[in-house]
Short mmCIF file of C-alpha atoms in Angstrom, two decimals:
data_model
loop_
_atom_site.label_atom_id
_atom_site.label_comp_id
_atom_site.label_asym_id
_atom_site.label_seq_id
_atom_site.Cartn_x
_atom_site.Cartn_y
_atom_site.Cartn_z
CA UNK A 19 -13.74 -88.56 90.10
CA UNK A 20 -11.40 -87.12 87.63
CA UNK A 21 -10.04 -90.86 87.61
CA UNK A 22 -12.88 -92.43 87.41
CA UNK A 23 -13.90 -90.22 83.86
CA UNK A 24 -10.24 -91.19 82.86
CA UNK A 25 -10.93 -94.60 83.12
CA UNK A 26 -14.25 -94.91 81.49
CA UNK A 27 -13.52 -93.38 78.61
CA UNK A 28 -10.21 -95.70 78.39
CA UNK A 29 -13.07 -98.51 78.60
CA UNK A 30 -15.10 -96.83 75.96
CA UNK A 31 -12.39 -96.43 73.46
CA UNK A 32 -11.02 -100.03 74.08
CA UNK A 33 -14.78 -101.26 73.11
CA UNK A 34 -14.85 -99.19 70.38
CA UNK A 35 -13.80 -100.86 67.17
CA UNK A 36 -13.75 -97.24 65.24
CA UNK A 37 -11.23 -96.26 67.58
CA UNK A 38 -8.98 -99.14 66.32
CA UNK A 39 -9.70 -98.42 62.69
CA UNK A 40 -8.76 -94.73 63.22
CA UNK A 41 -5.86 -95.88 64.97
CA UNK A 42 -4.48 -98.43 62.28
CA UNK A 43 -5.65 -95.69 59.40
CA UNK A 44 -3.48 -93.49 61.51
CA UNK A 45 -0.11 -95.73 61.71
CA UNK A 46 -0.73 -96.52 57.75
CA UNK A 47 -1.22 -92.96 56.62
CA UNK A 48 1.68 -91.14 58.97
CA UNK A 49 4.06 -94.14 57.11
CA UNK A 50 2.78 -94.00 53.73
CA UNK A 51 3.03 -90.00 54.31
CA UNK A 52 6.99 -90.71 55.27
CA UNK A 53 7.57 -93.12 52.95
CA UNK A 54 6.61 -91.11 49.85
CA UNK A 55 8.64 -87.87 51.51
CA UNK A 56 11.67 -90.33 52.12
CA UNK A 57 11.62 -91.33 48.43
CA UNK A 58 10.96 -87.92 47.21
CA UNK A 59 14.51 -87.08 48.67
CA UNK A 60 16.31 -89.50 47.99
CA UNK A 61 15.95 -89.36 44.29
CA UNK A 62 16.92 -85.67 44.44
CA UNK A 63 19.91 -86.33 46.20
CA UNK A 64 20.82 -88.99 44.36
CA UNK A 65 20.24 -87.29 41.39
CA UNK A 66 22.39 -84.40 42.73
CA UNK A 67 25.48 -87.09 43.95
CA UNK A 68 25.42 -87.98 39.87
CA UNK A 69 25.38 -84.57 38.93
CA UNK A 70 28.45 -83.40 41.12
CA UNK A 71 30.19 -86.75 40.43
CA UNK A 72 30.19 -85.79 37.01
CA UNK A 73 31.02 -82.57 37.25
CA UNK A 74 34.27 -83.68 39.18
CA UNK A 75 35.08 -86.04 36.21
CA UNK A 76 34.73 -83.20 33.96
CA UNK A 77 37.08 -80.87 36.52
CA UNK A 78 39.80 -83.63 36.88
CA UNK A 79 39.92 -84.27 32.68
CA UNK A 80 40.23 -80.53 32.23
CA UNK A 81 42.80 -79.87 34.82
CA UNK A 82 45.05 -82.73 33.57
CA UNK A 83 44.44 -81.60 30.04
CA UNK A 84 45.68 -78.03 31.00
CA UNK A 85 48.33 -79.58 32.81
CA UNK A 86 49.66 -81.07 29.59
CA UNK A 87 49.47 -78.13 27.93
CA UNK A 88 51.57 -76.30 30.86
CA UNK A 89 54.09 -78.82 30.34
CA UNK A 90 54.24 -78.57 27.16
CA UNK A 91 53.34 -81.70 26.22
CA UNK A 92 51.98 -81.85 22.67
CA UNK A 93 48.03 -81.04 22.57
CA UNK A 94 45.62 -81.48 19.00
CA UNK A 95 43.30 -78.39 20.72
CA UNK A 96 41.69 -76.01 19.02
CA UNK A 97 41.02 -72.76 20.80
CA UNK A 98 37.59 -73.43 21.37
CA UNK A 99 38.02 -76.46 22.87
CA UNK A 100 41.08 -75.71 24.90
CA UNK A 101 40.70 -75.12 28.70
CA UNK A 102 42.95 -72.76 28.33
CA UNK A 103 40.79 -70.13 26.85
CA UNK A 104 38.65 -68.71 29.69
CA UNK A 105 35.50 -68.87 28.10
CA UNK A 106 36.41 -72.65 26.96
CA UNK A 107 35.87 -73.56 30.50
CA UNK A 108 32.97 -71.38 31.42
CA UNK A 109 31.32 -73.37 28.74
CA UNK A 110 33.18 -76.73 29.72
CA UNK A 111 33.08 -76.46 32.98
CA UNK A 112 28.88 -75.05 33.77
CA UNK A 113 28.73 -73.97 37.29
CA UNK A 114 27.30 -76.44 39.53
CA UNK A 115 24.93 -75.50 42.37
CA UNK A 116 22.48 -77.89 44.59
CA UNK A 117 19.49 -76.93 47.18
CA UNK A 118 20.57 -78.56 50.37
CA UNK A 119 18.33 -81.24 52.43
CA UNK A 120 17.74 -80.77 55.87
CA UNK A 121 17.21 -83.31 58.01
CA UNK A 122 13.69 -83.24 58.16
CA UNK A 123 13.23 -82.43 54.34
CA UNK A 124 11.08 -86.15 53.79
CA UNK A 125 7.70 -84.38 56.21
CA UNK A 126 7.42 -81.44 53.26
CA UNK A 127 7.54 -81.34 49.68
CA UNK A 128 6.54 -77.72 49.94
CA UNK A 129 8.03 -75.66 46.48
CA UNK A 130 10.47 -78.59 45.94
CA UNK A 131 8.20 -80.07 42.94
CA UNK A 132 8.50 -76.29 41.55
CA UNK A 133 11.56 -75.42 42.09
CA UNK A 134 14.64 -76.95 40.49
CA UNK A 135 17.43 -78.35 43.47
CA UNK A 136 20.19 -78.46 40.80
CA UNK A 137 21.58 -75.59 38.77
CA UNK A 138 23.61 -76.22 36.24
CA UNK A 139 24.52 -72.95 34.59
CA UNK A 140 27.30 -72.38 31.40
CA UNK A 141 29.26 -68.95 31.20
CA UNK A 142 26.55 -68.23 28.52
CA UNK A 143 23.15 -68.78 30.30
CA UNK A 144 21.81 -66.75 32.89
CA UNK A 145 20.49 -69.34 35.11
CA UNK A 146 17.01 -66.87 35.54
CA UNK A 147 16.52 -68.75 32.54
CA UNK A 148 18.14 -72.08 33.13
CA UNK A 149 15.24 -74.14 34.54
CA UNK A 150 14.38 -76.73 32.67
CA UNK A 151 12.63 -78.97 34.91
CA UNK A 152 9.05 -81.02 33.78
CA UNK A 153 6.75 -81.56 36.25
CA UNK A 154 2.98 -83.25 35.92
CA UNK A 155 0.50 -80.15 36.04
CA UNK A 156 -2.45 -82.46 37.75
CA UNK A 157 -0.28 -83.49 40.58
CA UNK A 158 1.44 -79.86 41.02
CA UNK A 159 -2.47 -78.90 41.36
CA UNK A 160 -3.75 -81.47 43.96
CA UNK A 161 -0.02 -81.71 45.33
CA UNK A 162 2.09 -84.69 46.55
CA UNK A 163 1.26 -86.94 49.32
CA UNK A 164 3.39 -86.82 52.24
CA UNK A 165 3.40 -86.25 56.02
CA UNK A 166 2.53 -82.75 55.94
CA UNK A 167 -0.38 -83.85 53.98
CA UNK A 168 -1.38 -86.32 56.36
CA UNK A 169 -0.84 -83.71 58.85
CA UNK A 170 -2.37 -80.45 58.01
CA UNK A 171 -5.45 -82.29 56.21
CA UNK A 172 -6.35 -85.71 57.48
CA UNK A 173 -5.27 -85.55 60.93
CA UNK A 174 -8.12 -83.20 61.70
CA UNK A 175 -10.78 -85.35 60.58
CA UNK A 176 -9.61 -88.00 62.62
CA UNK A 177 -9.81 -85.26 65.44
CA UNK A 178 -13.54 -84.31 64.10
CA UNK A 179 -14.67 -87.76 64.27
CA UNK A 180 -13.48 -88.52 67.96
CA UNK A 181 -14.85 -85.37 68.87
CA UNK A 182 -17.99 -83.94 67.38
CA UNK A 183 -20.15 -85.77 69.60
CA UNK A 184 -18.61 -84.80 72.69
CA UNK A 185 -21.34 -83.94 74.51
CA UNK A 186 -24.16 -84.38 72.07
CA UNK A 187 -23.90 -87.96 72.34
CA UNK A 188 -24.20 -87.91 76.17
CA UNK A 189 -27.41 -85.84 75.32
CA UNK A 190 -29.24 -88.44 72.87
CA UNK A 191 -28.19 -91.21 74.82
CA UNK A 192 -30.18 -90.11 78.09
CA UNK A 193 -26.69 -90.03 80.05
CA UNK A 194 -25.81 -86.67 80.24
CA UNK A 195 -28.09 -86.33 83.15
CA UNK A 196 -26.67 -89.02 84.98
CA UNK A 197 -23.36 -87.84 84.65
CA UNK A 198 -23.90 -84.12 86.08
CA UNK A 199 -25.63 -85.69 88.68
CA UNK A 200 -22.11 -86.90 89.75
CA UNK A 201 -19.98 -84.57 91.98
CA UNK A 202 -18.65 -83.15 89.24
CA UNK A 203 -18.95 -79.91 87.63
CA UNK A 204 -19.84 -79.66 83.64
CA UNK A 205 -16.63 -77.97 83.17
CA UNK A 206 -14.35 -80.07 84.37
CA UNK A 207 -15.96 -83.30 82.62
CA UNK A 208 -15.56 -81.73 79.64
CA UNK A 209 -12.33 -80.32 79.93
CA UNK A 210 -11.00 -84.11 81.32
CA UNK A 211 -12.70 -85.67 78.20
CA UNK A 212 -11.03 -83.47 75.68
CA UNK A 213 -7.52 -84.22 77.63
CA UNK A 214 -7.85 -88.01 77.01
CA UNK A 215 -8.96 -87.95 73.45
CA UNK A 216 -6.37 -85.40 72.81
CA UNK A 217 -3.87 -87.53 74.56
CA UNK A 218 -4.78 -90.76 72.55
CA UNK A 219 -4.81 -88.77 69.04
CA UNK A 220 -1.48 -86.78 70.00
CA UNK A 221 0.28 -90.03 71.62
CA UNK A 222 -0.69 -92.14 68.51
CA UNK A 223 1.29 -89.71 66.13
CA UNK A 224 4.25 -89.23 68.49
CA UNK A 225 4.38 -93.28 68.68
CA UNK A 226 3.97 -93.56 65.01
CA UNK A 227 6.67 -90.82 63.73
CA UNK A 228 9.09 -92.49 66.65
CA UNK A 229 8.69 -96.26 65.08
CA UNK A 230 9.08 -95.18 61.43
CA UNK A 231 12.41 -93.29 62.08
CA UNK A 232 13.91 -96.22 62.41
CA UNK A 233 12.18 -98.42 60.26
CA UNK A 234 12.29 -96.60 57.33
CA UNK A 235 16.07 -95.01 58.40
CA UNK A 236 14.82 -91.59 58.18
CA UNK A 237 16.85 -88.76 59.10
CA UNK A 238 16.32 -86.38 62.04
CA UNK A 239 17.18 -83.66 64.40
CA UNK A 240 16.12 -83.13 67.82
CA UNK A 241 15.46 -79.99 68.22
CA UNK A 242 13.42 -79.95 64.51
CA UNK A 243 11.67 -83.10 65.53
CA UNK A 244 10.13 -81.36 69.29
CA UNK A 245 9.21 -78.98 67.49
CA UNK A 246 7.38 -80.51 64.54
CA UNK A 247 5.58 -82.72 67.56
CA UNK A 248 5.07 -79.30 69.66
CA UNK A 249 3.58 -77.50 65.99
CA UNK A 250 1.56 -80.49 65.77
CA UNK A 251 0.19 -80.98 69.55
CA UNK A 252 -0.91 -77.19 69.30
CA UNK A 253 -2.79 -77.77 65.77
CA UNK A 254 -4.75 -80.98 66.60
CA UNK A 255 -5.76 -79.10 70.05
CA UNK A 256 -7.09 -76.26 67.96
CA UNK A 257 -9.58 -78.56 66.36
CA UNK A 258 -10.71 -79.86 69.79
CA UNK A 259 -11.34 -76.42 70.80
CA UNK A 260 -13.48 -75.68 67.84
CA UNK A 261 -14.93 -78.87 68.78
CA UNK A 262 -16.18 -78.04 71.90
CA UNK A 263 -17.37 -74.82 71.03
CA UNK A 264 -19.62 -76.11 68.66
CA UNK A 265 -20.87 -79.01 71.28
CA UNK A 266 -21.99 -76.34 73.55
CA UNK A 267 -23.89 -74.54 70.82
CA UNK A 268 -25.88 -77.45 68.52
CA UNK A 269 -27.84 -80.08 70.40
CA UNK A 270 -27.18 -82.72 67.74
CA UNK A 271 -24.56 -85.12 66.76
CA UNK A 272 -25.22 -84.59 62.92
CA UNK A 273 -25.62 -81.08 62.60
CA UNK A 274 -22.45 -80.48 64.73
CA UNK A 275 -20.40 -83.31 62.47
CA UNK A 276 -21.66 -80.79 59.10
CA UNK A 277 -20.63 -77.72 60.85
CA UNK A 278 -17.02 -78.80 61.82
CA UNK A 279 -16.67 -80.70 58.56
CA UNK A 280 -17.67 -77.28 57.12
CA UNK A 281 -15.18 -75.19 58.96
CA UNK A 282 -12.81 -77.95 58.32
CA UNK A 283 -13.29 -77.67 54.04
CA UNK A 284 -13.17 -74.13 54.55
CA UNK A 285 -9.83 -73.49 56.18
CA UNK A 286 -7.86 -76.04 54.42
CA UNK A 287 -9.30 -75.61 51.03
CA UNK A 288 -11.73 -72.56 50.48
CA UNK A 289 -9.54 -69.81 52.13
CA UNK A 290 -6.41 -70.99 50.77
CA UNK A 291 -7.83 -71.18 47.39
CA UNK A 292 -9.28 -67.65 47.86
CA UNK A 293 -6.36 -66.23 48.85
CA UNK A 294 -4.55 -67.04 45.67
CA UNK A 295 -7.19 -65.76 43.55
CA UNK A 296 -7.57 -62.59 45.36
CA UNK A 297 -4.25 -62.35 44.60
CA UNK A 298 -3.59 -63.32 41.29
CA UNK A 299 -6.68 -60.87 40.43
CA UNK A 300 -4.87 -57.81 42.23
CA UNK A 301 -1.85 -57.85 41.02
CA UNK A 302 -1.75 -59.95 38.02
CA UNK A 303 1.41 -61.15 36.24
CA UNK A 304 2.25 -59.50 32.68
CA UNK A 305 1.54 -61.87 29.57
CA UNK A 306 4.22 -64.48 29.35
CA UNK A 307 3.97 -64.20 25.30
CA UNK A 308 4.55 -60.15 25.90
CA UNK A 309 6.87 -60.66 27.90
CA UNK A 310 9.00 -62.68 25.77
CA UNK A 311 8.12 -60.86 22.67
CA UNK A 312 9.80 -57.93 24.34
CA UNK A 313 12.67 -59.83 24.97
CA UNK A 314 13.15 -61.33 22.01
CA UNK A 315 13.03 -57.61 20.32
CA UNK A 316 15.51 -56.74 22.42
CA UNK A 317 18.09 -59.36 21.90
CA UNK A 318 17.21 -58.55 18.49
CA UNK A 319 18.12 -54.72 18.58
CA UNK A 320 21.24 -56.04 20.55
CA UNK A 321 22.84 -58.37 18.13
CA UNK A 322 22.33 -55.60 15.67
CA UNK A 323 24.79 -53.40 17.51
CA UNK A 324 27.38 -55.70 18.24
CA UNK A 325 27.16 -56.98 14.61
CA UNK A 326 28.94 -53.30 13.97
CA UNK A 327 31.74 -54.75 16.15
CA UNK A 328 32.06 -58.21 14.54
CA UNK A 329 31.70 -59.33 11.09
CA UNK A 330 28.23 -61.21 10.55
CA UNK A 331 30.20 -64.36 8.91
CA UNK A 332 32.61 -64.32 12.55
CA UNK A 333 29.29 -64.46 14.63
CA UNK A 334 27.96 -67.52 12.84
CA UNK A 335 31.53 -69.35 12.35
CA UNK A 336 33.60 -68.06 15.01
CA UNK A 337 35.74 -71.31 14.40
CA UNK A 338 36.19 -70.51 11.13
CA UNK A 339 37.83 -67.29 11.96
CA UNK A 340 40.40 -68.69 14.10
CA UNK A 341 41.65 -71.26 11.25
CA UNK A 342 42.39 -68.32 9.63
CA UNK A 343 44.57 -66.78 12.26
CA UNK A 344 48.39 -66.34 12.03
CA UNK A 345 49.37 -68.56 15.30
CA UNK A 346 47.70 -69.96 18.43
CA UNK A 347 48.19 -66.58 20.25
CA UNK A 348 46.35 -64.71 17.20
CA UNK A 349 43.90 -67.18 17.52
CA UNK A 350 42.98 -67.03 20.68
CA UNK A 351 42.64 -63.02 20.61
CA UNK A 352 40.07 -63.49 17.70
CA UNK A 353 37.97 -66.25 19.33
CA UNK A 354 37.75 -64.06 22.68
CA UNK A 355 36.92 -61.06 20.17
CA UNK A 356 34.24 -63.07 18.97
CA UNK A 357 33.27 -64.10 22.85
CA UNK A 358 33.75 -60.54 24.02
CA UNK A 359 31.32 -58.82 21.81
CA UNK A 360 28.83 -61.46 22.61
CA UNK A 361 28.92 -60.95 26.53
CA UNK A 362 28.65 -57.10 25.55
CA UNK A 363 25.57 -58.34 23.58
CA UNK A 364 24.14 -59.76 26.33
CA UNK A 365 24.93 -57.40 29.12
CA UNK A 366 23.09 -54.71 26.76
CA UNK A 367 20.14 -57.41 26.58
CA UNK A 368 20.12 -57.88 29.88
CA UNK A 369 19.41 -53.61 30.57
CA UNK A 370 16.74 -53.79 27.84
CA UNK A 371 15.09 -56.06 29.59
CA UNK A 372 15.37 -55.35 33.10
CA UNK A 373 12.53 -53.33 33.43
CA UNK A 374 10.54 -56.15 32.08
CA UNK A 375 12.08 -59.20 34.27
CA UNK A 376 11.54 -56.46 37.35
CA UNK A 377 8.54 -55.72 36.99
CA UNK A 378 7.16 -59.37 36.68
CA UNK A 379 9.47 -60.10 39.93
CA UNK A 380 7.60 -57.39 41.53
CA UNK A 381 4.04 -58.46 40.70
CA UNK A 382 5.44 -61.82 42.28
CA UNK A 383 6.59 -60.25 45.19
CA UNK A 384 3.43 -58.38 45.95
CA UNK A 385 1.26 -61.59 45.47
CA UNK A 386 3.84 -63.41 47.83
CA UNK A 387 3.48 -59.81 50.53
CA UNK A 388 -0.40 -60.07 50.22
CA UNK A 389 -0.90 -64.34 50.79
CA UNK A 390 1.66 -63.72 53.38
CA UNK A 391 -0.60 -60.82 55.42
CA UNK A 392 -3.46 -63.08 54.80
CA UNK A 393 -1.81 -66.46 55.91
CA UNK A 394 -2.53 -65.26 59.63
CA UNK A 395 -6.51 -65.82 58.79
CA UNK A 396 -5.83 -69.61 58.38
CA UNK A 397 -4.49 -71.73 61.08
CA UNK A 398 -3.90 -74.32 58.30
CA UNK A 399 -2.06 -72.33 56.24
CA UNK A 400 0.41 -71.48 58.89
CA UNK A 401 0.61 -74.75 60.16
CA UNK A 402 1.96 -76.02 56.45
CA UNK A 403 4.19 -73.18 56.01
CA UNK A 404 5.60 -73.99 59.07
CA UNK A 405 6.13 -78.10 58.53
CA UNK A 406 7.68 -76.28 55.16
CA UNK A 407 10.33 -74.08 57.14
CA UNK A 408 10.98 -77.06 59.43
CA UNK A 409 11.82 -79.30 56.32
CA UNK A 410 13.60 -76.47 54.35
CA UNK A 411 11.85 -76.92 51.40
CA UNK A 412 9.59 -73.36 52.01
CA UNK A 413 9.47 -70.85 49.43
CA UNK A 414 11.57 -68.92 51.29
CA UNK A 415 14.13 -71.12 51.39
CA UNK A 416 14.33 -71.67 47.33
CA UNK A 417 14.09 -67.48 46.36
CA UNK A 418 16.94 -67.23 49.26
CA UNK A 419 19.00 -69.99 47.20
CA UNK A 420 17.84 -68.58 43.61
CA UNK A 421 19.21 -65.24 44.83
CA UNK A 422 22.25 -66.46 46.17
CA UNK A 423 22.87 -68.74 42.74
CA UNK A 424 22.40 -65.41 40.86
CA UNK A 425 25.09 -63.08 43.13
CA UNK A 426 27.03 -65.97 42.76
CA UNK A 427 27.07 -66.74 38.92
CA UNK A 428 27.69 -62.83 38.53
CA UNK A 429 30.82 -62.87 40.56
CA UNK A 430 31.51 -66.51 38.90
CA UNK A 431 31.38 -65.04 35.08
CA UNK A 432 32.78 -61.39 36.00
CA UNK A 433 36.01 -63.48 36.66
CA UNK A 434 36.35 -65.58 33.24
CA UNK A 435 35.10 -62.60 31.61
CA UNK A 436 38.00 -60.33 33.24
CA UNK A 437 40.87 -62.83 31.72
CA UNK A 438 38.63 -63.08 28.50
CA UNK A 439 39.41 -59.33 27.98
CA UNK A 440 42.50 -59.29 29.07
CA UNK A 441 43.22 -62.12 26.51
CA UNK A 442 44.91 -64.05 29.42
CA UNK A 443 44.61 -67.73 29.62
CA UNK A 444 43.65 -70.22 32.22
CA UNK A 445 45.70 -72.14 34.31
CA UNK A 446 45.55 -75.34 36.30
CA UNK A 447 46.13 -72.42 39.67
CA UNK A 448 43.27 -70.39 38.12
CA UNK A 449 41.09 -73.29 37.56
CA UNK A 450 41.52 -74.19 41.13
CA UNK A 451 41.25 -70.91 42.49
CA UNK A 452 37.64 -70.05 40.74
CA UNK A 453 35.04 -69.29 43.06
CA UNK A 454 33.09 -72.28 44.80
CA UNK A 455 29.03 -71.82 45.93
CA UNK A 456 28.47 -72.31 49.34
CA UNK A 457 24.24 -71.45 50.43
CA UNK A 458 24.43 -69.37 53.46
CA UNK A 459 21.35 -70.63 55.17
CA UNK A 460 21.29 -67.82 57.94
CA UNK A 461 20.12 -65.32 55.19
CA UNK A 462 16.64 -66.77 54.96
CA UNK A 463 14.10 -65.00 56.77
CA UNK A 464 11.82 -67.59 58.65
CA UNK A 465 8.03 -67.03 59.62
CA UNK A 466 8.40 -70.26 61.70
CA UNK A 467 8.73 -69.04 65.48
CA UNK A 468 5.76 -66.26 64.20
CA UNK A 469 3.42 -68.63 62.54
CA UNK A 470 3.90 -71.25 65.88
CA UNK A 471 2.87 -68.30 68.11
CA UNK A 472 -0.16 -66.93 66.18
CA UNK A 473 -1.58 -71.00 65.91
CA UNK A 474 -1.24 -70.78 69.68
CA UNK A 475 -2.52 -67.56 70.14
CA UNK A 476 -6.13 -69.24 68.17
CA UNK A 477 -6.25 -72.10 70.09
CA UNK A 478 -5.81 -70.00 73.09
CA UNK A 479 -8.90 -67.75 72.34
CA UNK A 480 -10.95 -70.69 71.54
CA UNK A 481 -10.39 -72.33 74.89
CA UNK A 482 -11.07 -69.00 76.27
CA UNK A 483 -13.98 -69.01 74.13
CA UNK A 484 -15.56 -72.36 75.16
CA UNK A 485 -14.84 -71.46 78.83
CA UNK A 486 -16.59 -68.01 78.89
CA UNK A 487 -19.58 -69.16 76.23
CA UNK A 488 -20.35 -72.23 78.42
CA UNK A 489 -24.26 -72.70 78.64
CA UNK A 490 -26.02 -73.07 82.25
CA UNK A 491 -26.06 -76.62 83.22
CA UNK A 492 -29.73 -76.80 82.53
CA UNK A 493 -29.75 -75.41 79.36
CA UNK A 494 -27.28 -78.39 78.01
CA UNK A 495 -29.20 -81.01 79.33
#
């Protein structure tokens, strides 16, 4: 019998020309949803290949020019542009840091379009404050189209549609009788029905994802790819569940397509929106125009103390106070005067304003605590964070590289600023030798195995649901 249900519907969705629609809308959205992620990445890591290909120019020019000098080849330099000076090549010579792609990075944009995947940070920025990217406010709001789009938001409808008349359109056909009237029980009709149009929706996206890997020479991993397919096969048979449960509770094909439409707006749009107004409305984010009013006060009160160590006209023309040195050794001391007093300048700006940058990381980090508790509300939500750990573009991921660039440029600058003070200068070994950023990926906490386990712990309870809220036979007819 089971075979026999099998087959029919096979026959029904062969006949049915919506089911080849959904099928072709299917295979075009899942490769449009690629396509866009595929581009997405490559232009960042293209841009980044230009970025560290420059950056080795500018390494290689400096290193031969300092090699010169160390051979004492005559040089036309002046201290401040002489590579020789430590703080001449922590201003020559930025630090360079990228975001790494993994190989599934093209099914998420996640906090990519926020967050910046190249640093590049001079001896005298802080690279807190070195983000200059642009971005187009509309499509930061409605987001960027990709897989995980296609996913987490249009997948289900698809499911809706092949499903919200389950049983309801048995009903108003006059055939729902006729089928229980077979030797077989309600449960198992409905349970071999859901199987097949699960199997059709889940095969279609495994088919599609495997045929545009190659096509459009997109990169992979196994193990990342069963388990995007396993995230996904547990999602879509949420929706089925919810599905059935509302089949076995409205009598009628278009009041149970409103209700699962309605749960559908409210998961993936309502509740996420609410969440981040809750949010933002508990623990709101200090004035950005106080903020950097305070700072700016600051950095005033700072450069007003280390004007007592440093003439006013040395500040504003530190060149012009090295002309005036004795020799090239003189000179040197006086420009790294000059450069000294300024890093104590901004070491005492940044203690002003700690308090102020911590406490705005803090609000941040509460909002982030809070949406995080509530995530476990909203299957959706934990099904994109999830696609967004898989693809390494989560948020997560970019505060664990942020932090990482920060430790990093601290250790980077405490060692030009050591030979600053010590009015040593740099050599071709030393410039060599400087430290290198390398993103240890093991120190980002993932959600991912979590987030999998409480999607399948919902679709669980809804299948439990559906089986223990089942109507008498002759109350569904």
């Amino acid at each position: 019998m089971i075979r026999n249900i099998m087959h029919l519907e096979f026959k029904n969705f062969v006949a049915d020309p919506g089911m080849l629609v959904s099928s072709i809308l299917l295979l075009l959205l899942i490769s449009f949803g690629a396509y866009n992620g595929k581009i997405r990445v490559d232009n960042q890591q293209e841009k980044q290949k230009m970025v560290l290909e420059e950056h080795k120019k500018n390494v290689d020019h400096y290193t031969q020019v300092l090699q010169k000098v160390e051979s004492g080849e005559p040089q036309d330099l002046k201290p401040w542009a002489n590579p020789q000076n430590p703080v001449t090549t922590g201003r020559k010579i930025p630090l360079i840091t990228t975001f790494p792609h993994t190989p599934l990075s093209w099914i998420a944009t996640g906090q990519s379009d926020i967050y910046v995947a190249i640093n590049s940070i001079s001896f005298e920025q802080d690279p807190r404050f070195a983000h200059d990217k642009f971005s187009n406010p509309v499509q930061q709001l409605f987001g960027n189209f990709d897989l995980a789009f296609v996913l987490v938001y249009l997948i289900p409808l698809i499911v809706i549609a092949l499903s919200y008349n389950i049983i309801s359109a048995e009903r108003e056909q006059g055939t729902l009788k006729l089928v229980l009237s077979q030797p077989v029980t309600l449960t198992k009709w409905l349970f071999v029905k859901l199987v097949f149009r699960f199997s059709v929706i889940f095969s279609m996206i495994v088919f599609c994802i495997l045929i545009i890997l190659p096509i459009l020479d997109l990169s992979f991993s196994y193990m990342d790819t069963l388990l995007l397919l396993l995230l996904t096969g547990i999602y879509i048979s949420l929706y089925f569940f919810i599905s059935l449960l509302v089949n076995l509770f409205s009598r009628h094909s278009g009041t149970n397509a409103v209700i699962l439409v309605s749960i559908w707006v409210f998961f993936v749009m309502i509740f996420p929106a609410t969440i981040g107004l809750f949010a933002t409305t508990l623990y709101p984010v200090p004035s950005r125009v106080k903020q950097l009013s305070e700072m700016r006060s600051a950095e005033k009160e700072a450069k007003e103390e280390g004007s007592k160590l440093l003439a006013s006209f040395y500040e504003d023309h530190p060149e012009l106070a090295v002309l005036e040195a004795p020799n090239e050794d003189e000179a040197l001391k006086r420009y790294n005067t000059f450069w000294k007093t300024k890093y104590v300048v901004s070491k005492d700006i940044e203690e002003h304003t700690q308090p102020i940058i911590k406490h705005h990381a803090q609000q941040i980090q509460l909002r982030r605590d809070l949406s995080g508790i509530l995530r476990f509300f909203s299957p959706a939500i934990l099904y994109q964070e999830s696609l967004n750990e898989i693809a390494g573009t989560s948020s997560r991921h970019y505060l664990a590289y942020q932090q990482q660039v920060q430790n990093f440029y601290d250790t980077w600058r405490k060692t030009i600023s050591e030979k600053t003070f010590r009015n040593q200068k740099m050599t071709k070994k030393d410039l060599s030798n400087l430290p290198q950023f390398t993103l240890q990926t093991n120190l980002v906490k993932k959600n991912l195995y979590v987030n999998t386990v409480m999607i399948t712990i919902y679709a669980v309870i809804l299948l439990l649901l559906g089986i223990l809220l089942r109507k008498p036979v002759d109350k569904m007819i």
